[in-house]
CSV table of C-alpha atoms and ligand atoms in Angstrom, one decimal:
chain,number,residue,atom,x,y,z
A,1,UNK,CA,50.5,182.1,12.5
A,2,UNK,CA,49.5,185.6,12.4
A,3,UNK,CA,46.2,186.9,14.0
A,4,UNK,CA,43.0,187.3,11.5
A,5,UNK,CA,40.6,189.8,11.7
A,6,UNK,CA,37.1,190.8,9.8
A,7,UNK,CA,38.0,194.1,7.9
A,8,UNK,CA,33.9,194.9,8.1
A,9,UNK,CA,33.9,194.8,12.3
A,10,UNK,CA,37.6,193.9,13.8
A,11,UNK,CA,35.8,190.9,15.0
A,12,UNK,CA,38.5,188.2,15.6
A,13,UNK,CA,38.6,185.6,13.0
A,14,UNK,CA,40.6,182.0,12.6
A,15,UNK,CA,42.7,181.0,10.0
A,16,UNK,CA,39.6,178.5,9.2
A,17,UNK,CA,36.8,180.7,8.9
A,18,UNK,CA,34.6,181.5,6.0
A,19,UNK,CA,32.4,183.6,7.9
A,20,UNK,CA,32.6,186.3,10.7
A,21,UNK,CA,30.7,185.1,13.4
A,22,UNK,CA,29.8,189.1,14.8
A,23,UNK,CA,28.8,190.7,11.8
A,24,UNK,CA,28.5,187.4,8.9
A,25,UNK,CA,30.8,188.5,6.2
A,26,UNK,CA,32.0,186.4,4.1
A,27,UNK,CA,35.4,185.7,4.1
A,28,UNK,CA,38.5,184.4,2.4
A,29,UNK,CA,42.1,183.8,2.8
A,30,UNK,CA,44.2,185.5,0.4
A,31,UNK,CA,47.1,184.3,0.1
A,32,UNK,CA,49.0,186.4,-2.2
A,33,UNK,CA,48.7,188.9,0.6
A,34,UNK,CA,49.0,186.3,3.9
A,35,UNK,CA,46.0,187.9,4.7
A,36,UNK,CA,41.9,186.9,5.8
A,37,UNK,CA,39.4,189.1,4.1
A,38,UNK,CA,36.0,190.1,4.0
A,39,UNK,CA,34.9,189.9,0.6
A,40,UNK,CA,31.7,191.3,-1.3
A,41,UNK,CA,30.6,189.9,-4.8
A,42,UNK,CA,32.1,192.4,-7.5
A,43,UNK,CA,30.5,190.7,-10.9
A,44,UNK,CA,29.6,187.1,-11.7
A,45,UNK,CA,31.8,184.7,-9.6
A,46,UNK,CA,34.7,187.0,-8.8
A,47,UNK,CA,34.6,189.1,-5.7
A,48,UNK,CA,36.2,191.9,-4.4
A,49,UNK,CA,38.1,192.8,-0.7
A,50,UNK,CA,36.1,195.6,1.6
A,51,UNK,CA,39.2,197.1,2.1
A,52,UNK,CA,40.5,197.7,-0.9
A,53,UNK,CA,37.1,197.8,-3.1
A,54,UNK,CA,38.5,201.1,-4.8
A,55,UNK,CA,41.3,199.2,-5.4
A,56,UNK,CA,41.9,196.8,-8.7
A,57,UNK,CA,42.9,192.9,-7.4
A,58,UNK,CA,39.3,190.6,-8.0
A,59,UNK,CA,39.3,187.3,-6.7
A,60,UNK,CA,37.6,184.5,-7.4
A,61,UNK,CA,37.2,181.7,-4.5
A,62,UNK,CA,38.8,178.5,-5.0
A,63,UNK,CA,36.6,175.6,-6.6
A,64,UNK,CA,36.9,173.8,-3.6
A,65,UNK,CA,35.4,176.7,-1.5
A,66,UNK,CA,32.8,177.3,-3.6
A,67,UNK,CA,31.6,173.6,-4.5
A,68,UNK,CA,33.0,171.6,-2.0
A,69,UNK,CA,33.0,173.7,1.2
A,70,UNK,CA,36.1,172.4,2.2
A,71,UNK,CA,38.6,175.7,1.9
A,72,UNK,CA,38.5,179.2,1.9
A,73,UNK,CA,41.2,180.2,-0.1
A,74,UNK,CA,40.6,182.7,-3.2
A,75,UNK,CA,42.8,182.9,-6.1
A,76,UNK,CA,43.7,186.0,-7.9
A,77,UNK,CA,41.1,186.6,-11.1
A,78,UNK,CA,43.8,187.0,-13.3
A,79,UNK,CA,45.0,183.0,-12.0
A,80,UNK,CA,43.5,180.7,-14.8
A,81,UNK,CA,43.5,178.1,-11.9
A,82,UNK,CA,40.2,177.0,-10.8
A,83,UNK,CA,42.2,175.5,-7.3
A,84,UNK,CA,43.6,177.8,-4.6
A,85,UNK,CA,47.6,177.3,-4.1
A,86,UNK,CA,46.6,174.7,-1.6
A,87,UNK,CA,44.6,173.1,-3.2
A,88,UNK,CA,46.3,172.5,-6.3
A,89,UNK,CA,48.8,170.5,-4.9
A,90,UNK,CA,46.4,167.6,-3.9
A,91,UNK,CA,46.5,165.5,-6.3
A,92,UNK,CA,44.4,162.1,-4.9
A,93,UNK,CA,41.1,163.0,-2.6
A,94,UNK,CA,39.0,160.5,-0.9
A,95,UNK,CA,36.2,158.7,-2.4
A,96,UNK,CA,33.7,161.2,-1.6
A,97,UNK,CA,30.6,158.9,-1.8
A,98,UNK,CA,31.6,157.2,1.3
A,99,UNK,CA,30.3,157.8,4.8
A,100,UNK,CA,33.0,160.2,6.7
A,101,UNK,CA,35.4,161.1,3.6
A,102,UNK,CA,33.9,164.4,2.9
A,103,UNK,CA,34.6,165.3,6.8
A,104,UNK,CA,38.0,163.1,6.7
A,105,UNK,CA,38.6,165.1,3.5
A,106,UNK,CA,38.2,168.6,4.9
A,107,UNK,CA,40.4,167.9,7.9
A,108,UNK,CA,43.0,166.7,5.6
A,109,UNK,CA,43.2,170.4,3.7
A,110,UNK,CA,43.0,172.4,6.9
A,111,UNK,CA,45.7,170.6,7.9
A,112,UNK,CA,47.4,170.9,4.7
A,113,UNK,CA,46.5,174.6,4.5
A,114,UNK,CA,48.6,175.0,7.9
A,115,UNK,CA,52.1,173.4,6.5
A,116,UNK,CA,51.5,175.5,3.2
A,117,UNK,CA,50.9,178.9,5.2
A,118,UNK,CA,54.4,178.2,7.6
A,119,UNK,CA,56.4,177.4,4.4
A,120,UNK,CA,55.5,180.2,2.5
A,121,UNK,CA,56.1,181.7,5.5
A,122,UNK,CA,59.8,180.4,5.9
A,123,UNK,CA,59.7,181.1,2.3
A,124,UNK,CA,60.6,177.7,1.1
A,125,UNK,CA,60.2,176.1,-2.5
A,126,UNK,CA,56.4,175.0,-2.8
A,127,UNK,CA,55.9,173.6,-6.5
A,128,UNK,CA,53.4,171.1,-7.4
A,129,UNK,CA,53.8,168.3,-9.9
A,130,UNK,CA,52.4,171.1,-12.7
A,131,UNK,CA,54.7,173.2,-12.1
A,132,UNK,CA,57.9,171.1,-11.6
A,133,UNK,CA,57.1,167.4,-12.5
A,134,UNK,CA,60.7,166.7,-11.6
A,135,UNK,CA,60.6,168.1,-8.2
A,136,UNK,CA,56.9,169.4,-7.4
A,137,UNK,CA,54.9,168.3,-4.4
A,138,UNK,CA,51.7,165.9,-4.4
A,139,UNK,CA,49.1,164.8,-1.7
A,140,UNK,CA,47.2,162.0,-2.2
A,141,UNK,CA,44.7,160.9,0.7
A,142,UNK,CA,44.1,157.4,0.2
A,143,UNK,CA,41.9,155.3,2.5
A,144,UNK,CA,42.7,151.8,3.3
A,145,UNK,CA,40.8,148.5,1.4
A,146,UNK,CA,38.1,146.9,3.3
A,147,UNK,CA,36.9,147.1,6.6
A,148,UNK,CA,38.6,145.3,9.6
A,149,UNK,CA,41.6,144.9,7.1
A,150,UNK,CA,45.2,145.6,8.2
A,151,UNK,CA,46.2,148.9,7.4
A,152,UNK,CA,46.9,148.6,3.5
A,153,UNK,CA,47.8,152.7,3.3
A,154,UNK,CA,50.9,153.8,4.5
A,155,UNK,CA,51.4,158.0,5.4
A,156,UNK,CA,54.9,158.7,4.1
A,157,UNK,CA,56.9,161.0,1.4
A,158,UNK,CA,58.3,159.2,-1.8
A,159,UNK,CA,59.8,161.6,-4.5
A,160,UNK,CA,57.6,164.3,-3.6
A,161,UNK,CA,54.4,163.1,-3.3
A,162,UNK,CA,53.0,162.6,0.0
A,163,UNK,CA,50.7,159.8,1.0
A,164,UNK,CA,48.4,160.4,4.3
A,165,UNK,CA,46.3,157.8,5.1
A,166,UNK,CA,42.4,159.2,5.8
A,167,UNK,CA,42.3,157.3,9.3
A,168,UNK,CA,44.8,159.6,10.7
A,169,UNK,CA,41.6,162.2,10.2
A,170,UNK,CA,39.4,160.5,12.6
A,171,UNK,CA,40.2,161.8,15.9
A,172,UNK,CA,39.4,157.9,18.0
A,173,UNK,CA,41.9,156.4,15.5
A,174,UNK,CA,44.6,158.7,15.4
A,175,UNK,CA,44.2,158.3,18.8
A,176,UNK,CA,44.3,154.9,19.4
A,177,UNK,CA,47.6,154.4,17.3
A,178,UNK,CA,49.4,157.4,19.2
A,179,UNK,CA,48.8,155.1,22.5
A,180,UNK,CA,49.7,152.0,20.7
A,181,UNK,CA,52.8,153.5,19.4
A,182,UNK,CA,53.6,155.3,23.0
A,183,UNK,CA,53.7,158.8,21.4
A,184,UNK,CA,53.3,161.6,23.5
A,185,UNK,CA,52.0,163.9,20.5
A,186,UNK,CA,50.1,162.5,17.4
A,187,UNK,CA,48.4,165.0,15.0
A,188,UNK,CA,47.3,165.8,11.3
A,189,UNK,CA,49.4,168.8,10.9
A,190,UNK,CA,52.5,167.0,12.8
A,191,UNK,CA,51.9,164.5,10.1
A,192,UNK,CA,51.8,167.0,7.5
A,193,UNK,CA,54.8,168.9,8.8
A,194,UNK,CA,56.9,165.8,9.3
A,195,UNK,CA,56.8,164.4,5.9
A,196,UNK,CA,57.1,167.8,4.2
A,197,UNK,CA,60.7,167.3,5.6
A,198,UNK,CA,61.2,164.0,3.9
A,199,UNK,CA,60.5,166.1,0.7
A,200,UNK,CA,63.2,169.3,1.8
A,201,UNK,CA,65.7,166.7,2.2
A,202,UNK,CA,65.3,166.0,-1.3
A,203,UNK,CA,65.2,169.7,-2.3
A,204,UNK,CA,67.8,171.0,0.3
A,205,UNK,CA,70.0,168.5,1.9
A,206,UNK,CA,70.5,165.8,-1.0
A,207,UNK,CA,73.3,166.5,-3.9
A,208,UNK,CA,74.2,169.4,-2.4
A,209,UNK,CA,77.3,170.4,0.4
A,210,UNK,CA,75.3,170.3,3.1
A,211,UNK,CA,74.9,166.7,3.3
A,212,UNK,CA,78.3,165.8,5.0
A,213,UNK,CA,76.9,167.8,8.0
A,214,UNK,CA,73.2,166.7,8.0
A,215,UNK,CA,74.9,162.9,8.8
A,216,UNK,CA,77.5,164.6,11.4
A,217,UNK,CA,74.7,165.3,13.1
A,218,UNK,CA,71.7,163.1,12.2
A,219,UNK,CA,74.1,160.1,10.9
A,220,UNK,CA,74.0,158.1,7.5
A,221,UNK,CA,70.8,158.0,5.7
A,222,UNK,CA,72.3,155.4,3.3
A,223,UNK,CA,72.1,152.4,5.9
A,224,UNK,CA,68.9,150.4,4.9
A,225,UNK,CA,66.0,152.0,6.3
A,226,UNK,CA,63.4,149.0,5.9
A,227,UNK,CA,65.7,147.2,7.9
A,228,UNK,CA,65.9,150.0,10.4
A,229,UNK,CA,62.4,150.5,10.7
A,230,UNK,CA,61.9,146.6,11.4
A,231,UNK,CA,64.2,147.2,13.9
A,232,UNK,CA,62.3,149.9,15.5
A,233,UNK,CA,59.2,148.3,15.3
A,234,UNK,CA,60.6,145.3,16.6
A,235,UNK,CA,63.1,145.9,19.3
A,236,UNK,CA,62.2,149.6,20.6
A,237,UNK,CA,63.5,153.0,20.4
A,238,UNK,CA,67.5,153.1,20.6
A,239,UNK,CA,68.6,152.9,24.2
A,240,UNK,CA,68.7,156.4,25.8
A,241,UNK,CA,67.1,157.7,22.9
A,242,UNK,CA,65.8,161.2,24.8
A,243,UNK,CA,69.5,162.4,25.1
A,244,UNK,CA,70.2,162.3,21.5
A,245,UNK,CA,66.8,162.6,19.8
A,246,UNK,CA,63.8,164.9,19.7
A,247,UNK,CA,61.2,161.1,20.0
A,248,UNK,CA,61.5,157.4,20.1
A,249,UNK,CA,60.4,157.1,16.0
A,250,UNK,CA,63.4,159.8,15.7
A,251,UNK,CA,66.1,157.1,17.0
A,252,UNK,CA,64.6,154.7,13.8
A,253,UNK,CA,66.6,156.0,11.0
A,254,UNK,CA,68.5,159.1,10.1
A,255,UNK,CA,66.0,160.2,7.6
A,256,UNK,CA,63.0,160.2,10.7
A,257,UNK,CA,65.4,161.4,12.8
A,258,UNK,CA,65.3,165.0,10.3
A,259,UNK,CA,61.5,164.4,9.2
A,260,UNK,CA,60.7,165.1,13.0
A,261,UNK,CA,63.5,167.8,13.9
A,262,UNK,CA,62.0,169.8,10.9
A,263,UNK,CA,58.6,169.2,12.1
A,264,UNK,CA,59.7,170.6,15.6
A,265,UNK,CA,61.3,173.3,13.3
A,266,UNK,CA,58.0,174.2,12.3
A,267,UNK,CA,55.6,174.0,15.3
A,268,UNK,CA,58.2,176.1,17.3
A,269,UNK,CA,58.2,178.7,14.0
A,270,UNK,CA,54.4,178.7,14.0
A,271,UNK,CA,53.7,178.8,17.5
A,272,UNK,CA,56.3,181.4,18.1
A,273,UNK,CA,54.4,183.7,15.4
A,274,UNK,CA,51.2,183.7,17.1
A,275,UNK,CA,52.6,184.2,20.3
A,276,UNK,CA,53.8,187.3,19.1
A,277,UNK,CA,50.8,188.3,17.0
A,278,UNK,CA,49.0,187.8,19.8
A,279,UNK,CA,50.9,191.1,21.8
A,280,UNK,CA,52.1,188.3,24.3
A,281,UNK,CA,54.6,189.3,26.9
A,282,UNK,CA,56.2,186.7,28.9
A,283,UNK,CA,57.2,187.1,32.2
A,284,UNK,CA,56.8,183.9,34.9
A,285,UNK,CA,56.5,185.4,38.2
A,286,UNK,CA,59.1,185.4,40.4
A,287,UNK,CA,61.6,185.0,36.9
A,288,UNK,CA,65.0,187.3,37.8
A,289,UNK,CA,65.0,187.5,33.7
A,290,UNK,CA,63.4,190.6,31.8
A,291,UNK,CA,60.1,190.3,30.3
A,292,UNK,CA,60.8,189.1,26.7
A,293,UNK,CA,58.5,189.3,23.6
A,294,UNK,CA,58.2,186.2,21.6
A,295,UNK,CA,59.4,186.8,17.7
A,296,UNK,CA,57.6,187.8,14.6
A,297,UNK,CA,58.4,186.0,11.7
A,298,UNK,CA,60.6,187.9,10.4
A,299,UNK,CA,62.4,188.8,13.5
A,300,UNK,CA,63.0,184.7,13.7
A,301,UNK,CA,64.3,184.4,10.0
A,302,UNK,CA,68.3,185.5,10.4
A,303,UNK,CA,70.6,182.6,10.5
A,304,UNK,CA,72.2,184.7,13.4
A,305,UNK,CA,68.5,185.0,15.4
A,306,UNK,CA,68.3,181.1,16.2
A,307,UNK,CA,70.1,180.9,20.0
A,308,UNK,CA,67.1,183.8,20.8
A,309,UNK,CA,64.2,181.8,19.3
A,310,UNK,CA,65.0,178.4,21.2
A,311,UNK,CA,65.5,180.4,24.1
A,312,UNK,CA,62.0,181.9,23.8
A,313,UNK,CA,61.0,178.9,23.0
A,314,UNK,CA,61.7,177.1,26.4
A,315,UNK,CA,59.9,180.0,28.2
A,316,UNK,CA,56.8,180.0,25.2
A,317,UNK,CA,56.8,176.2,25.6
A,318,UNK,CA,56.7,175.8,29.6
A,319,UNK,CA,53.8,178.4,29.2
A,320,UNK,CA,51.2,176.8,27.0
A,321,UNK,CA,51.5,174.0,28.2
A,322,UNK,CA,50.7,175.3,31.4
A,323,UNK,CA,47.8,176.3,30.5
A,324,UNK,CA,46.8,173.4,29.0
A,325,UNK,CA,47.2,171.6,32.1
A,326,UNK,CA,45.3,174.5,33.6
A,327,UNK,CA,42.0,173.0,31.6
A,328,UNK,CA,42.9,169.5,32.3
A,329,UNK,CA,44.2,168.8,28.7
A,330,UNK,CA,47.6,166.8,27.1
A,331,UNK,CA,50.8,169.8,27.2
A,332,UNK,CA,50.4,170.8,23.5
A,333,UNK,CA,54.3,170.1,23.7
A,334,UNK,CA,55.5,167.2,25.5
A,335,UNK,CA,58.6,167.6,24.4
A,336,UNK,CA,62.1,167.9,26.0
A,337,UNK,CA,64.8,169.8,23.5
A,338,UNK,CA,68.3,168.3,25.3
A,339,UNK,CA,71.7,170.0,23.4
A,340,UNK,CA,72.0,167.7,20.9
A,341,UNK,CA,68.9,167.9,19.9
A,342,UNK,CA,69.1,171.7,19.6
A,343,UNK,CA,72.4,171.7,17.5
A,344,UNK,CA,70.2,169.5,15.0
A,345,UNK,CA,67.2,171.8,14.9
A,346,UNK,CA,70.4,175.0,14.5
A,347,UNK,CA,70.8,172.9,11.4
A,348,UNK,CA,67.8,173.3,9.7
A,349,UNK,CA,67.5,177.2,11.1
A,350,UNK,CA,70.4,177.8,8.8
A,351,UNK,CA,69.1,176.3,5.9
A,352,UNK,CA,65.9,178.2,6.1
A,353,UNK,CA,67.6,181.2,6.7
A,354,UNK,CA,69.6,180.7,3.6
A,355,UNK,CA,66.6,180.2,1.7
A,356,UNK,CA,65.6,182.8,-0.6
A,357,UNK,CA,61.6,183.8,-0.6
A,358,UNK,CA,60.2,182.8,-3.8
A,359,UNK,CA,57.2,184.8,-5.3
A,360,UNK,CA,56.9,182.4,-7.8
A,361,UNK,CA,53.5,182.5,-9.8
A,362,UNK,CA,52.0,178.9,-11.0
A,363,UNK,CA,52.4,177.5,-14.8
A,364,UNK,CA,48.9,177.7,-16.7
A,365,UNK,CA,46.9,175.0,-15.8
A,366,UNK,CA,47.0,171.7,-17.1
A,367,UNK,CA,45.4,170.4,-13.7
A,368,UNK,CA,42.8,168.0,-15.4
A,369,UNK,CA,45.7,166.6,-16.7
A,370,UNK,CA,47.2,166.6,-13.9
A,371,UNK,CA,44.7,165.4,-11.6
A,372,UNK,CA,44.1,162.0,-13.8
A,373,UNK,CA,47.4,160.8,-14.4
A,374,UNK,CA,48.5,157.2,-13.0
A,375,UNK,CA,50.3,156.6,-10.1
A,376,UNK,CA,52.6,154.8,-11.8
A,377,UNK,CA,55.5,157.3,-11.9
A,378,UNK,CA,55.8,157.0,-8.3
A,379,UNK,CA,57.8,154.1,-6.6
A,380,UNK,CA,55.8,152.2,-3.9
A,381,UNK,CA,56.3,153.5,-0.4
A,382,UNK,CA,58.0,151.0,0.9
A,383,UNK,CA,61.5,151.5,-1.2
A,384,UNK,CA,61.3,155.0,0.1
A,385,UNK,CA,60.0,156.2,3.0
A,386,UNK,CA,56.8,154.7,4.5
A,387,UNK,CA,56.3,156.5,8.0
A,388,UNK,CA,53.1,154.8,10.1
B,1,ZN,ZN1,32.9,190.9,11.0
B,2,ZN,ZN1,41.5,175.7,-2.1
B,3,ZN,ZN1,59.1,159.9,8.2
């Protein structure tokens, strides 16, 4: 992700902030501009950047900032949405009268706000149900019946709308299941990135000529996947899972197998970008290799670049989580990339490359609309693809 700053003081800012902590401006995320600003009122409800307050683009902050307190995007004033880009595309939120959700709730969209920045970024198709009710994207945050009940919710991807159970936002939970399911990395935005690839194999992979090489290399996704995940559950990963696959749920099914080499896709992406906005120069001591920078976005985007990311990667990798084990904390990436692994995340470098960066302004609202229709048009989870 790119570094943030306040335009009022150069103070640093995160991606998260609706405040600068030196000098208290107010700020917002634009993201017509992939840019954090500090923002001063202009008229009633609409609010202008301090950098450009000769200039002519009013904002107006997303509902959700300004009522909720749970985002801090702004939408352009000419944007008849009352929602933020992000925002919009939720289309279920938790019951907000219960104890935690409001908290469960606003980890969900800083999560969420995370996937949409990298594929905007990556310049990939985001559309929500509004826009393209055949193909447009939906979050619903649903929290499981009763208390001390099995878990009734299950996070998974199903025709474009994406279902993330609220316990996965409570940090002892999440927890709790990543040891019972002997994973070395559990995490909202790994949950958000994963099954955001469940929903570009729809967009990217299925009907069209690529999918005779997504099964040479991640195998056929038309053997029966309930079966398969019984399996997994049941017997354990696939025997020397590690050499072939990027985790143990990977080894489940061919579609898992690309949900989480897309979701490696993205970290690496992500992590790569801030690395570089950051002015980082690697060198380990010792190393008989040149210093290297890591890559800017763009620098990472041609089909051609990939072989130089990964091998970045290794050396970005190596580093933070040194450092994390420098503070006595969990390697961010406990990961091990083998060959095979690395021609399958090549795969989805070239699709991204090949994608074209879309600019594509939302419909006029009907989000009411929107927001109240039934469920019903979406097949239950577990005839498609119901994760954990
Ligand atoms: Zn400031
Ligand atoms: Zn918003
Ligand atoms: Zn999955």
């Amino acid at each position: 992700m790119k570094t943030f700053h306040c335009d009022n003081c150069r103070n640093l800012v995160f991606f998260e902030n609706i405040e600068c902590t030196k000098c208290g401006s107010k700020l917002a995320y634009l993201p017509d501009r992939s840019a954090m600003a500090a923002i001063q009122p202009s008229k009633d409800g609409v609010w202008e950047p301090l950098e450009s307050a000769q200039g002519q683009i009013k904002y107006r902050l997303c509902a959700n900032y300004e009522t909720q307190n749970i985002c801090n995007w702004a939408i352009a004033d000419s944007d008849r949405n009352s929602l933020c880009r992000s925002c919009r595309l939720t289309r279920t939120i938790p019951d907000l009268t219960q104890a935690g959700h409001g908290q469960a709730w606003y980890k969900m969209e800083v999560a969420k706000r995370r996937l949409v920045y990298g594929l905007i970024a990556l310049g990939l198709p985001i559309e929500s149900r509004l826009e393209n009710p055949g193909k447009g994207l939906a979050f619903d945050f649903l929290c499981d019946a009763g208390n001390g009940a099995a878990p009734t919710i299950l996070t998974g991807h199903s025709q474009g709308l994406i279902t993330i159970n609220l316990a996965e936002a409570d940090d002892v939970e999440r927890e709790r299941r990543r040891v019972a399911m002997h994973e070395p990395y559990r995490t909202l935005l790994g949950h958000f990135r994963h099954e955001s690839g469940h929903y570009y194999w729809d967009r990217l992979i299925k009907d069209t000529t690529h999918l005779d090489q997504c099964r040479a290399l991640f195998g056929d996704e038309r053997q029966d996947y309930a079966a398969a995940l019984k399996k997994h559950y049941d017997d354990g990963p696939t025997p020397k899972w590690n050499e072939r696959y990027i985790s143990e749920y990977a080894s489940s099914h061919p579609w898992e197998d690309w949900a989480e080499t897309w979701a490696h896709y993205l970290h690496i992406r992500d992590a790569m970008e801030t690395a570089a906005e950051c002015g980082l120069v690697l060198k380990p001591e010792n190393s008989a290799h040149a210093a290297f920078k890591p890559m800017t976005m763009d620098e990472m985007h041609p089909a051609k670049a990939f072989d130089k990311v990964i091998g970045r990667w290794f050396a970005l990798a190596q580093v933070i989580n040194n450092f994390n084990r420098g503070l006595g904390l969990h390697d961010p990436y406990p990961f091990v990339l083998t060959p095979t692994v690395v021609d399958k995340l090549r795969f989805v470098h070239t699709l991204v490359s090949a994608q074209p960066v879309r600019h594509k302004r939302p419909a006029a609202k009907i989000l009411d609309k929107f927001l109240t229709r039934r469920r019903q048009s979406f097949p239950p989870l577990s005839e498609a693809s119901a994760d954990r």
